[in-house]
Coordinates of C-alpha atoms and ligand atoms in Angstrom, one line a residue:
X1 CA 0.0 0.0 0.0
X2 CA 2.6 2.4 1.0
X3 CA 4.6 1.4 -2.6
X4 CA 1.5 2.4 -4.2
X5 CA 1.3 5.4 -2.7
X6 CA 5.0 7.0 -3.8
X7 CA 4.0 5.7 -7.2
X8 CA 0.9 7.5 -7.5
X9 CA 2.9 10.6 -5.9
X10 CA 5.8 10.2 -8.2
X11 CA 3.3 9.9 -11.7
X12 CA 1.5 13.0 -9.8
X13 CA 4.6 14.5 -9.5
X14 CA 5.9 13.5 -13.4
X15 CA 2.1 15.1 -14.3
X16 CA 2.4 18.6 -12.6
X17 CA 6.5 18.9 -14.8
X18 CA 4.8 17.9 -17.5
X19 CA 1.1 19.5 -18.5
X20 CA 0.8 22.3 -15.8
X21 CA 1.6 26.1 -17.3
X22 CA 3.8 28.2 -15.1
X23 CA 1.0 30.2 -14.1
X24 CA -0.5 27.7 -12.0
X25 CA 2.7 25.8 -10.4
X26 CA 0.4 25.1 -7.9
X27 CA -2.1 23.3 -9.3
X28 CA -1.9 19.7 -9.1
X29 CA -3.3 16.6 -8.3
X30 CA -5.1 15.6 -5.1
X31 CA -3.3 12.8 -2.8
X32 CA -4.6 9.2 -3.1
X33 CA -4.5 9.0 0.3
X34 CA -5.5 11.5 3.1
X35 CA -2.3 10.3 5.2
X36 CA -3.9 7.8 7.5
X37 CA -0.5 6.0 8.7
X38 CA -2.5 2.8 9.0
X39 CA -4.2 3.1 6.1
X40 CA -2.0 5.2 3.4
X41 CA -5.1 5.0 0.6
X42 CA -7.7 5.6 2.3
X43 CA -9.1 9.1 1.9
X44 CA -7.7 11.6 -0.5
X45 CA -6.5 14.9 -0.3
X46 CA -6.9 18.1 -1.9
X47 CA -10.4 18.7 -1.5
X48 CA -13.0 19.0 1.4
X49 CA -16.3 16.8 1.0
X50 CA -19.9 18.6 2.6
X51 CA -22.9 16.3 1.5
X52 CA -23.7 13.6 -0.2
X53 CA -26.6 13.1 -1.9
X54 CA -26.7 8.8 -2.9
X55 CA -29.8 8.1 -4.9
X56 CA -29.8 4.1 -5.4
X57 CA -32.1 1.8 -7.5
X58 CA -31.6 -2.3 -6.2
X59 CA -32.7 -5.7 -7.4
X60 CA -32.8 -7.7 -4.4
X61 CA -33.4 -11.1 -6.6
X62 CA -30.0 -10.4 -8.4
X63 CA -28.2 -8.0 -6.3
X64 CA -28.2 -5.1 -9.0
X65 CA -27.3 -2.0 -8.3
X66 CA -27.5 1.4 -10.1
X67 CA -26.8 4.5 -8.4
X68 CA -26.1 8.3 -8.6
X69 CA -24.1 10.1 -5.8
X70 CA -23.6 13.7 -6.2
X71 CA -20.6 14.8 -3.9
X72 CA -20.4 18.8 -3.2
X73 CA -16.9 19.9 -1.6
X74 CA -14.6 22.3 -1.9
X75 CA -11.2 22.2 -3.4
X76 CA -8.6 22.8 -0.6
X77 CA -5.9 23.2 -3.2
X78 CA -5.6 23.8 -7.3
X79 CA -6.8 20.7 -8.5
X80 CA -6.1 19.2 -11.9
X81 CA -7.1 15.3 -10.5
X82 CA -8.5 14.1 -7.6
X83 CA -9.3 10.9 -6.1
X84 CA -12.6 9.2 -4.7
X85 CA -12.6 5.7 -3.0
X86 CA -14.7 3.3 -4.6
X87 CA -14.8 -0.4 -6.3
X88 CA -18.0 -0.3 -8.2
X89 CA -18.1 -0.2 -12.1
X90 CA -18.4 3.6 -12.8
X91 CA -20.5 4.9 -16.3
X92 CA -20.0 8.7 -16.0
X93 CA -18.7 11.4 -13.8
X94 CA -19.4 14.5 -14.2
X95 CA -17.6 17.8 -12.2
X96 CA -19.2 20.8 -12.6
X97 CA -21.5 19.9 -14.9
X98 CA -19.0 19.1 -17.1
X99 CA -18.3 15.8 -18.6
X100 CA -15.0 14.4 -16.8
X101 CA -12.9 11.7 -17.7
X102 CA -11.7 8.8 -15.3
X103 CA -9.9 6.0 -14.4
X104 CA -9.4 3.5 -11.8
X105 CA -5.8 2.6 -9.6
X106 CA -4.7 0.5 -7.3
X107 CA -7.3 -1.3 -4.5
X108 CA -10.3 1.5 -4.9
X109 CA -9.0 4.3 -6.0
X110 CA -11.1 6.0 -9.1
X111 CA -8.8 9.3 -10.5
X112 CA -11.0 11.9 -11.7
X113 CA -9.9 14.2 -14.4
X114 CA -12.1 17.4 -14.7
X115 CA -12.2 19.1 -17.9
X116 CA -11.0 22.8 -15.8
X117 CA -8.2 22.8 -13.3
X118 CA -10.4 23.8 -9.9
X119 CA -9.1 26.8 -8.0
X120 CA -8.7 26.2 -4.3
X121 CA -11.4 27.7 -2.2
X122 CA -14.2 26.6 -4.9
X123 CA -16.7 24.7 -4.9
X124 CA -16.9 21.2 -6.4
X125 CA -19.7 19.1 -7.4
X126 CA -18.8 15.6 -8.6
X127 CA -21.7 13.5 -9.9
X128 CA -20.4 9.9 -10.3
X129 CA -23.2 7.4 -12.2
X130 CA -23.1 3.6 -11.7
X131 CA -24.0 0.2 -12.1
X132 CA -22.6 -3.0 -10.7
X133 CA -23.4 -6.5 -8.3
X134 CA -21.5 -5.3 -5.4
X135 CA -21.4 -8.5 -3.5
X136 CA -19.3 -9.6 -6.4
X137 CA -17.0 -6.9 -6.1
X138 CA -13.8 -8.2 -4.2
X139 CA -10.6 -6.7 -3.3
X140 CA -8.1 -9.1 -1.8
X141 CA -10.6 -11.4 -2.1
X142 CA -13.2 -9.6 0.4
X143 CA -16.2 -7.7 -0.4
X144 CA -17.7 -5.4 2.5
X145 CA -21.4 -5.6 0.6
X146 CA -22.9 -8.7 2.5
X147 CA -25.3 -10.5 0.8
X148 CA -28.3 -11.9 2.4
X149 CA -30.7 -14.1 1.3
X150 CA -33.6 -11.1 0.5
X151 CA -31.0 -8.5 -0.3
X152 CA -27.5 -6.9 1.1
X153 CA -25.9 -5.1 4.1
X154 CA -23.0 -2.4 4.3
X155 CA -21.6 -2.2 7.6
X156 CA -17.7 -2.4 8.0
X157 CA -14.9 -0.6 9.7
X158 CA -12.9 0.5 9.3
X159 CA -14.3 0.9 5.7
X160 CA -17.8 0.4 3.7
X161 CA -18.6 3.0 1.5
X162 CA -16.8 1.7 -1.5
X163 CA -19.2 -1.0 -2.2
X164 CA -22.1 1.4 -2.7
X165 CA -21.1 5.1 -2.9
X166 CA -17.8 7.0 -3.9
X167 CA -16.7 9.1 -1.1
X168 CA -13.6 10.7 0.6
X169 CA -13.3 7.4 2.7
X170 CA -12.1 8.8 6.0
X171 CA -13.0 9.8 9.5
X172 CA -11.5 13.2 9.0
X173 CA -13.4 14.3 6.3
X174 CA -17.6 14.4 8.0
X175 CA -20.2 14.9 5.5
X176 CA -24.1 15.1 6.0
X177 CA -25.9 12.9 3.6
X178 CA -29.6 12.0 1.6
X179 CA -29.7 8.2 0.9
X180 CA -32.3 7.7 -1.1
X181 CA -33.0 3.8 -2.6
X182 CA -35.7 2.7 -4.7
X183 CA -36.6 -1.2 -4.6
X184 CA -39.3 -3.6 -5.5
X185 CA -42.4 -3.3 -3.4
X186 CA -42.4 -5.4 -0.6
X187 CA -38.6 -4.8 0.1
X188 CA -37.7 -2.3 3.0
X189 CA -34.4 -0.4 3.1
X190 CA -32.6 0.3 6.2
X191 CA -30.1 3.7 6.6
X192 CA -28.8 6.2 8.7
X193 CA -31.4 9.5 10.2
X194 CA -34.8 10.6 9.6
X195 CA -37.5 8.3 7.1
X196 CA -40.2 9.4 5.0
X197 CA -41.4 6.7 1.7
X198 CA -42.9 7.4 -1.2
X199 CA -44.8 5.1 -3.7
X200 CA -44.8 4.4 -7.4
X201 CA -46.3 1.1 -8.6
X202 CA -44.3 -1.7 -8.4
X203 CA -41.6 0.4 -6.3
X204 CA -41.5 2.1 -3.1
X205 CA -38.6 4.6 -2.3
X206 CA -37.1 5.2 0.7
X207 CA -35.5 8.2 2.2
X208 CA -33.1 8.5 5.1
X209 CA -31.6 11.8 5.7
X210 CA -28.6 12.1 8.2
X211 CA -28.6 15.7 9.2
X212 CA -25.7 16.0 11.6
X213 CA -22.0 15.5 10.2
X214 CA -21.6 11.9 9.9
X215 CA -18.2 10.1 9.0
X216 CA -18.2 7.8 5.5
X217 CA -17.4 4.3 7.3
X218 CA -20.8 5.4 9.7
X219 CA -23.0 5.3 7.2
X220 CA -25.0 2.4 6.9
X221 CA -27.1 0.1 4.2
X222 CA -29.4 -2.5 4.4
X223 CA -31.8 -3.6 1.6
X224 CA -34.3 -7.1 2.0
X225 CA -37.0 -7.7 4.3
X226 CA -37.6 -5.5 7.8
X227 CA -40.1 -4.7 9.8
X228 CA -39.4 -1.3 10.3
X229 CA -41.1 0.2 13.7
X230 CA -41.1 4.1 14.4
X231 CA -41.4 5.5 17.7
X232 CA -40.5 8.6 19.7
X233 CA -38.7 8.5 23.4
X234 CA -40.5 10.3 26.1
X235 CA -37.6 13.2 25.4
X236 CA -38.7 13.6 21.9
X237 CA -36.3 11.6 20.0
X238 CA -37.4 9.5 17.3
X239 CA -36.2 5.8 17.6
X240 CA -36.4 3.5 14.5
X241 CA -35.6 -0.1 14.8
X242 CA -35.7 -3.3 12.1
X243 CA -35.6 -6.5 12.1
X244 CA -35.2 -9.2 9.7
X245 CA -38.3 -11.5 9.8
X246 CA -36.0 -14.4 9.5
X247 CA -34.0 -14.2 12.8
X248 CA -35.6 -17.2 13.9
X249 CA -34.7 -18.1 17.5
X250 CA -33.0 -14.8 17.9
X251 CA -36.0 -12.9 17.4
X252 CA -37.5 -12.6 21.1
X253 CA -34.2 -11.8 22.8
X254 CA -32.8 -9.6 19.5
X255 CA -36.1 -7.0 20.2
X256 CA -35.5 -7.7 23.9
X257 CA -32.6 -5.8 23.9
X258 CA -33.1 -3.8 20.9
X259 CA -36.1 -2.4 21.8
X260 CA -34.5 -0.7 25.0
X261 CA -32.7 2.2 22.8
X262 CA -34.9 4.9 24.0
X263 CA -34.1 4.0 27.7
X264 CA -30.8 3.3 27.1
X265 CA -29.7 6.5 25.1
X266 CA -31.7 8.4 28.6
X267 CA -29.5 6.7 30.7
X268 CA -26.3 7.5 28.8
X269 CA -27.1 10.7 28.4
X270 CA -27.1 11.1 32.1
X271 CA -23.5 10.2 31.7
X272 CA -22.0 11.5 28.4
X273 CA -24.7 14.6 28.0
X274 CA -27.3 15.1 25.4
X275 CA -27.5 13.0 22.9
X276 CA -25.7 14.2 19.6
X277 CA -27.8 13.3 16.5
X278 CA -31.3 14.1 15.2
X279 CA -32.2 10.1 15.7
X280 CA -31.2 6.8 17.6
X281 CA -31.8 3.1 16.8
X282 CA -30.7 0.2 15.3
X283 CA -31.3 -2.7 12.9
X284 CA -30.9 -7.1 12.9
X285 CA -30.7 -8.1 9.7
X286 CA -30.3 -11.8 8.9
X287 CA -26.8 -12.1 8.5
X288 CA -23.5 -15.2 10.1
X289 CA -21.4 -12.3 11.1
X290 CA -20.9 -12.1 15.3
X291 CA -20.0 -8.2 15.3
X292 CA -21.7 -5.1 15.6
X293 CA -21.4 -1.4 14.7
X294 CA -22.3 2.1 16.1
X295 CA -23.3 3.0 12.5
X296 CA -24.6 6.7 13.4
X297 CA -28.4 7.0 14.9
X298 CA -28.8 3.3 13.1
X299 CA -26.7 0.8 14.8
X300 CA -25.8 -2.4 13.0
X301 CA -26.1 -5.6 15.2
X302 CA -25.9 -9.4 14.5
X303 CA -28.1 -11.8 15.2
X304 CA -25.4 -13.9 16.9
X305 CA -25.1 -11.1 19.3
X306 CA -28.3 -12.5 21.2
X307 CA -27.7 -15.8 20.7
X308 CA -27.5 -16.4 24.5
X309 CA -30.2 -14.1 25.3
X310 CA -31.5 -10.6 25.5
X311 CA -27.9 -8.4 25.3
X312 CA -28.2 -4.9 26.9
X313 CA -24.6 -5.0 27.3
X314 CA -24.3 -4.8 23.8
X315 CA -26.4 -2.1 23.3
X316 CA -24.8 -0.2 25.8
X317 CA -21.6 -0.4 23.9
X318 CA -22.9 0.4 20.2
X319 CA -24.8 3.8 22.0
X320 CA -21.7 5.3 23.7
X321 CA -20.2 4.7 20.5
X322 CA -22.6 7.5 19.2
X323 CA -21.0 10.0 21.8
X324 CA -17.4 8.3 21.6
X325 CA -16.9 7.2 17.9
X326 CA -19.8 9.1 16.0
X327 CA -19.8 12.5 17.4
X328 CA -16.0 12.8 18.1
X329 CA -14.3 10.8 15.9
X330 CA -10.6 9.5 15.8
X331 CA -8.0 11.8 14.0
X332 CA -6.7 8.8 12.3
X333 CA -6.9 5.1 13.1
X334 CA -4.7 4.8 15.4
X335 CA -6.5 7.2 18.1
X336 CA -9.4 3.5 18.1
X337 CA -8.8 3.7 22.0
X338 CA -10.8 6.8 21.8
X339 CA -13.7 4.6 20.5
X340 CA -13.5 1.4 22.1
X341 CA -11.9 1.8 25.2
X342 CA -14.4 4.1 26.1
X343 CA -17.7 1.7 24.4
X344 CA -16.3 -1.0 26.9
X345 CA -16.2 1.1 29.9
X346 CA -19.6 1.9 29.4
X347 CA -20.7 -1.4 29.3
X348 CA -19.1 -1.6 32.9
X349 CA -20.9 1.4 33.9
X350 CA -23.9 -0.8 32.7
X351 CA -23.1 -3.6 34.4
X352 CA -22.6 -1.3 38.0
X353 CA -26.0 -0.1 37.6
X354 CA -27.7 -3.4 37.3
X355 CA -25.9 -4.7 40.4
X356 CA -23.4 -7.4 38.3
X357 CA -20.1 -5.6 39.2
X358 CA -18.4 -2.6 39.5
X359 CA -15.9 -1.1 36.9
X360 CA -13.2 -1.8 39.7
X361 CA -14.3 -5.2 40.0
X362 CA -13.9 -5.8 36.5
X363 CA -10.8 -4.1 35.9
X364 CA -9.2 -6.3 38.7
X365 CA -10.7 -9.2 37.4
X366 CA -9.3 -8.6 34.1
X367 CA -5.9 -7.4 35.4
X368 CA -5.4 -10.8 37.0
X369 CA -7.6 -12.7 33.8
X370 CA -4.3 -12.4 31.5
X371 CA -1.0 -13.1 33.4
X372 CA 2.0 -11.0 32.8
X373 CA 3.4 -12.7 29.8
X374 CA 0.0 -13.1 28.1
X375 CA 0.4 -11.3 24.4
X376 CA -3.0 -9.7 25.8
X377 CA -0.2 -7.0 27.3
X378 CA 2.2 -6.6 24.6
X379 CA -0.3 -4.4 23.1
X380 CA -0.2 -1.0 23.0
X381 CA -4.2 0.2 23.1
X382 CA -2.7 3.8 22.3
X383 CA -1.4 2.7 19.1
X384 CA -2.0 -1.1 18.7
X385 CA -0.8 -0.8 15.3
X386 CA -3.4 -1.7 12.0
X387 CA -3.3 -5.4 12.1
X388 CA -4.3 -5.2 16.1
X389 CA -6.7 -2.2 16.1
X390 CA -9.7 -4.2 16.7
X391 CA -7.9 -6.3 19.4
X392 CA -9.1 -7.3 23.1
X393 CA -6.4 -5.1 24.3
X394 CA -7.9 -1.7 22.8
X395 CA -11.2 -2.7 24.3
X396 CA -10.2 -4.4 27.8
X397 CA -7.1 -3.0 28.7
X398 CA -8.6 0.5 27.2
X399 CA -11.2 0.7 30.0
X400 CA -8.8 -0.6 32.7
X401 CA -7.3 2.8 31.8
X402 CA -10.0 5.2 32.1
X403 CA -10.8 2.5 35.5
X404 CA -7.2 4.0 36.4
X405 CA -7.7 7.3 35.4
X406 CA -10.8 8.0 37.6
X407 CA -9.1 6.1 40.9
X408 CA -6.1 8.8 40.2
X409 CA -8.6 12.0 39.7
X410 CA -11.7 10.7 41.1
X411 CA -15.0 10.5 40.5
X412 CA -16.3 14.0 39.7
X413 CA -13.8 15.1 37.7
X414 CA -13.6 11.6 35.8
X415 CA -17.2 12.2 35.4
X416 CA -16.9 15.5 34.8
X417 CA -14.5 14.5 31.8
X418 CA -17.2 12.2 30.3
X419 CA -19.7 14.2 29.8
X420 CA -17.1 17.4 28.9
X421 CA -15.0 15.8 26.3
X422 CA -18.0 14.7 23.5
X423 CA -19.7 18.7 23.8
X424 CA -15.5 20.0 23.7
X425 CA -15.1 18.1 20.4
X426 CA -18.7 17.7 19.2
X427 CA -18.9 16.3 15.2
X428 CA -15.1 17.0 15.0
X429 CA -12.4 14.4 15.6
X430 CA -9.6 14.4 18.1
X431 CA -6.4 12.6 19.0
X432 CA -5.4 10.4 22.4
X433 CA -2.7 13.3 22.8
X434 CA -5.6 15.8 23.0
X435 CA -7.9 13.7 25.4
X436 CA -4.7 13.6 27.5
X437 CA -4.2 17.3 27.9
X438 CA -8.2 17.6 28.2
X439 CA -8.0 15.4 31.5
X440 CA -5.3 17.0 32.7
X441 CA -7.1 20.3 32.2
X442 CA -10.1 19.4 34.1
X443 CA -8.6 17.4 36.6
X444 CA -5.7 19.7 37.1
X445 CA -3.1 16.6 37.6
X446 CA -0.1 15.8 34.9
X447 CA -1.5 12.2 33.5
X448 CA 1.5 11.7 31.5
X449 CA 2.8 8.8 33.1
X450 CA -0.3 7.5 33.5
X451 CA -1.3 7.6 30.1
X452 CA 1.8 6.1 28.7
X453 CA 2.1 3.1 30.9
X454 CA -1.2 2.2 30.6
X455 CA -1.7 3.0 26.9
X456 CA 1.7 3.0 25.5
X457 CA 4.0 0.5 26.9
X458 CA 4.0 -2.8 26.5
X459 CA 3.5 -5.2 29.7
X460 CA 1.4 -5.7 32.5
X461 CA 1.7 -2.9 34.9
X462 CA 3.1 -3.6 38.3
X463 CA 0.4 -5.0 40.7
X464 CA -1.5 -1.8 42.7
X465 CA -0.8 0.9 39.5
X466 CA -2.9 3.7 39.6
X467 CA -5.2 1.2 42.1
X468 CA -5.5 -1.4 39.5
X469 CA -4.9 -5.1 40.1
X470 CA -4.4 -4.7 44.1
X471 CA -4.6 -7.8 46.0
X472 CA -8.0 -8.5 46.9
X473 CA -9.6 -7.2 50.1
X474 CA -10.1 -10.1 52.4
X475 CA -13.6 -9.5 52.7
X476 CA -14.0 -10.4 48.8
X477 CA -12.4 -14.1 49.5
X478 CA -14.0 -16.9 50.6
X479 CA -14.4 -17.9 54.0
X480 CA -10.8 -18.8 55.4
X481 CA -8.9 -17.4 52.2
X482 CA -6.5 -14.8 53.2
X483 CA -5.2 -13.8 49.4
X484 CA -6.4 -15.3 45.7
X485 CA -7.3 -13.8 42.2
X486 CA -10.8 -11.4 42.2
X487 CA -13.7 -12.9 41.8
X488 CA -15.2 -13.2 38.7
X489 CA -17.8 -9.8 38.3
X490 CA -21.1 -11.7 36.9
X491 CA -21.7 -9.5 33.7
X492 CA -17.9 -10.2 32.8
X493 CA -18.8 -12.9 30.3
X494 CA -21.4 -11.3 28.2
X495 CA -19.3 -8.1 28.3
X496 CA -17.1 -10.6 26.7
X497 CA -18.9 -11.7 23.9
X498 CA -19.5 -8.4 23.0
X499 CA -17.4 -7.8 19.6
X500 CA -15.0 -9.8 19.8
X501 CA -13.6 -8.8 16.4
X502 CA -11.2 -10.6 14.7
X503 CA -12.6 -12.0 11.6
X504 CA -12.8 -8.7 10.1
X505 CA -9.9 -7.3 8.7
X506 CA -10.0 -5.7 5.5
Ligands
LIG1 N1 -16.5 -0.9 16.2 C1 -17.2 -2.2 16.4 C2 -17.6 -2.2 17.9 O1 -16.9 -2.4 18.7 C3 -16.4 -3.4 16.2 C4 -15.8 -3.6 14.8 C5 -14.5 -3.5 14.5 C6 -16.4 -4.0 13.7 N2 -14.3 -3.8 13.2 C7 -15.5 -4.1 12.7 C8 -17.7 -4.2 13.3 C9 -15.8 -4.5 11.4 C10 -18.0 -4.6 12.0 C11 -17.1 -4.7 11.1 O2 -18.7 -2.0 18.2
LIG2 ZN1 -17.0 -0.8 19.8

């Protein structure tokens, strides 16, 4: 990837020597990546994307596809080229109105050639038309449009979009967006923000509209058979949730648990502050996969995930997410703690308030659960590198930390933290480094040390750090035991079984 890269840099390079006039050295092609140092091609540079607008027609019999996305940004440089991310067959692109010509390069790269060198500052509006089966289109070997047996899904991370709209495909660059999808009657479509239908015969159409700034891997698909139920929260807040008819003996404990957003989004905002987007809910479609996905106001689960039983736990996580993930997003990849480490801890938080442990209880149970020289703790959560960003370390050992942050600061400023951080950086992004010098803002303590041996150094911390892993109070032991491991917390096992994600690289 990172060859690729300095090729496509070089040949951009070789382009501007070449065909650019003097009077506009500048000008010159947009990166083909927005310099993700996990991730080198995803994104692209040299413009700024504001709204998409993704109008879809799909065959769920045969899984065709047709759309038209119409992209408005702004050029943040002299543009001869850019880049969009995306795998599907393209017919036409047009930029300005204007007729442009393309290609495609390397894994999903398409290289857009307006007929007019864009000056920086102006605006851009790039109207790609398509047509493809996107559940056949692989790239090494994997295709993030999951078929199911009465249509599709898109829901991936750290990337989606290419499977069924171009897009600047990176956290960095937030967009709002219209999805609008026509399909056969008798078909429901599932996406991210506020519904309304319209009919035609033969066809219904369904519009989603995602009002708030909403990163590209956060936006969500789902085509085939739901039944779609609308609702408002005692707040105000209108909840949408769908399920697949066909979840079989899922069903009962999948709306068990699903069925609790409203609640659940009250209760976190008693923690995190108001919540940030115009809707909540979330969707089961009938799919194998075991994950799920804080797609924004639509969450994504798996059936599997209430294969045991009704999952709150799970819930829990994939709404925080919405706060810590959707609202504030990483800077680049690598900031994931900022995500998951903070999901996890709220599923402790959840599992506190319904009496099956405390955060400290799990965070000592967990400290002893690995032993030293488990690889658990050779992973740095505060930069566990691309290949481990979805590890158990990023989302275990990440909420020991914020467990060890709060026993250093205490409670009301820890608190305070949580519910200050997501309105500090709300529908922006920000990096671990600037989390850090938040908490030690409010709290008024240097947390450097802190922060690096629990995020950044390899190893189990000593026994006791920052009140983590301390030998366990007599009174926790059995009758007659004077020292032993902590006892098991009971929600620690289906905290557990929440994403454990490792089938899903790209
Ligand atoms: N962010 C998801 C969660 O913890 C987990 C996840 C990571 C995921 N990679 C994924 C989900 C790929 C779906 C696909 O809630
Ligand atoms: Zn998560």
């Amino acid at each position: 990837m990172r060859k690729r890269l300095i090729v496509s840099a070089a040949a951009g390079a070789l382009a501007l020597l070449l065909s650019v006039p003097a009077s506009a050295a500048q000008a010159g092609p947009g990166a083909a990546g927005i310099g993700d140092p996990y991730y080198p091609s995803a994104g692209n540079g040299g413009y700024d994307v504001s709204h998409y607008d993704i109008r879809l027609k799909y065959q769920p019999a045969t899984d065709e596809l047709e759309g038209t996305t119409t992209i408005l940004a702004t050029a943040t440089q002299d543009l001869t080229r850019f880049n969009l991310d995306f795998v599907l067959q393209v017919k036409e692109v047009l930029v300005n109105g204007r007729t442009a010509a393309f290609t495609t390069s390397g894994e999903q790269e398409l290289v857009v050639t307006p007929a007019r060198t864009i000056a920086k500052g102006s605006p851009i509006t790039v109207v790609v038309r398509y047509a493809d089966k996107p559940g056949e289109v692989k790239r090494g070997g994997y295709s993030s449009w999951r078929r199911t047996p009465d249509g599709g899904v898109a829901a991936q991370e750290p990337e989606s979009a290419a499977w069924w709209y171009p897009s600047n495909d990176h956290p960095t660059d937030k967009a709002t967006f219209d999805v609008s999808v026509l399909v056969p009657n008798g078909t429901q479509v599932v996406s991210n923000g506020t519904l309304s239908t319209s009919q035609r015969p033969g066809w219904i159409r369904y519009n989603y509209r995602q009002a708030k700034p909403q990163a590209t891997y956060l936006a969500t698909l789902a085509i085939g058979k739901f039944d779609i139920r609308q609702d408002t929260t005692p707040g105000g807040l209108p909840v949408i949730t769908a399920y697949s008819p066909d979840l079989g003996a899922n069903a009962g404990a999948a709306q068990a648990s699903v069925e609790r957003t409203g609640e659940l989004t009250d209760w976190l905002s008693t923690i995190f502050g108001a919540y940030p987007f115009d809707t909540v809910g979330g969707y089961v479609p009938n799919v194998p996969t075991g994950y799920a996905l804080e797609t924004q106001g639509q969450i994504f689960y798996s059936p599997a995930q209430f294969a045991r039983g009704a999952n709150t736990s799970v819930v829990v996580h994939e709404l925080a997410h919405q706060w810590y993930g959707d609202s504030v997003s990483v800077q680049r990849w690598s900031d994931i703690w900022l995500n998951e480490g903070f999901a996890r801890y709220s599923q402790w938080l959840w599992s506190d308030h319904e009496n099956e442990g405390t955060a400290q209880e799990l965070a000592d149970f967990f400290y002893d659960y690995y032993p030293a020289n488990d690889p658990f703790w050779s992973i740095k959560p505060g930069d566990p590198g691309a290949d481990n960003q979805f590890a158990g370390a990023v989302y275990d050992r990440g909420a020991i930390t914020l467990q060890a942050l709060r026993n250093t600061i205490g409670d009301d400023k820890f608190f305070t933290i949580l519910k200050g951080w997501p309105t500090e950086h709300k529908y922006g992004n920000a990096t671990i480094q600037q989390f850090q010098a938040y908490a030690e803002r409010i709290s008024g303590k240097p947390l450097g040390e802190l922060f690096n041996t629990w995020l950044f150094t390899p190893g189990r911390p000593a026994a006791g750090t920052n009140g983590i892993g301390a030998a366990p109070a007599a009174a926790s032991l059995a009758p007659g035991v004077t020292t032993g491991k902590h006892p098991e917390p009971k929600s620690w096992k289906k905290i557990q079984e929440t994403n454990n994600v490792h089938e899903h690289k790209r």
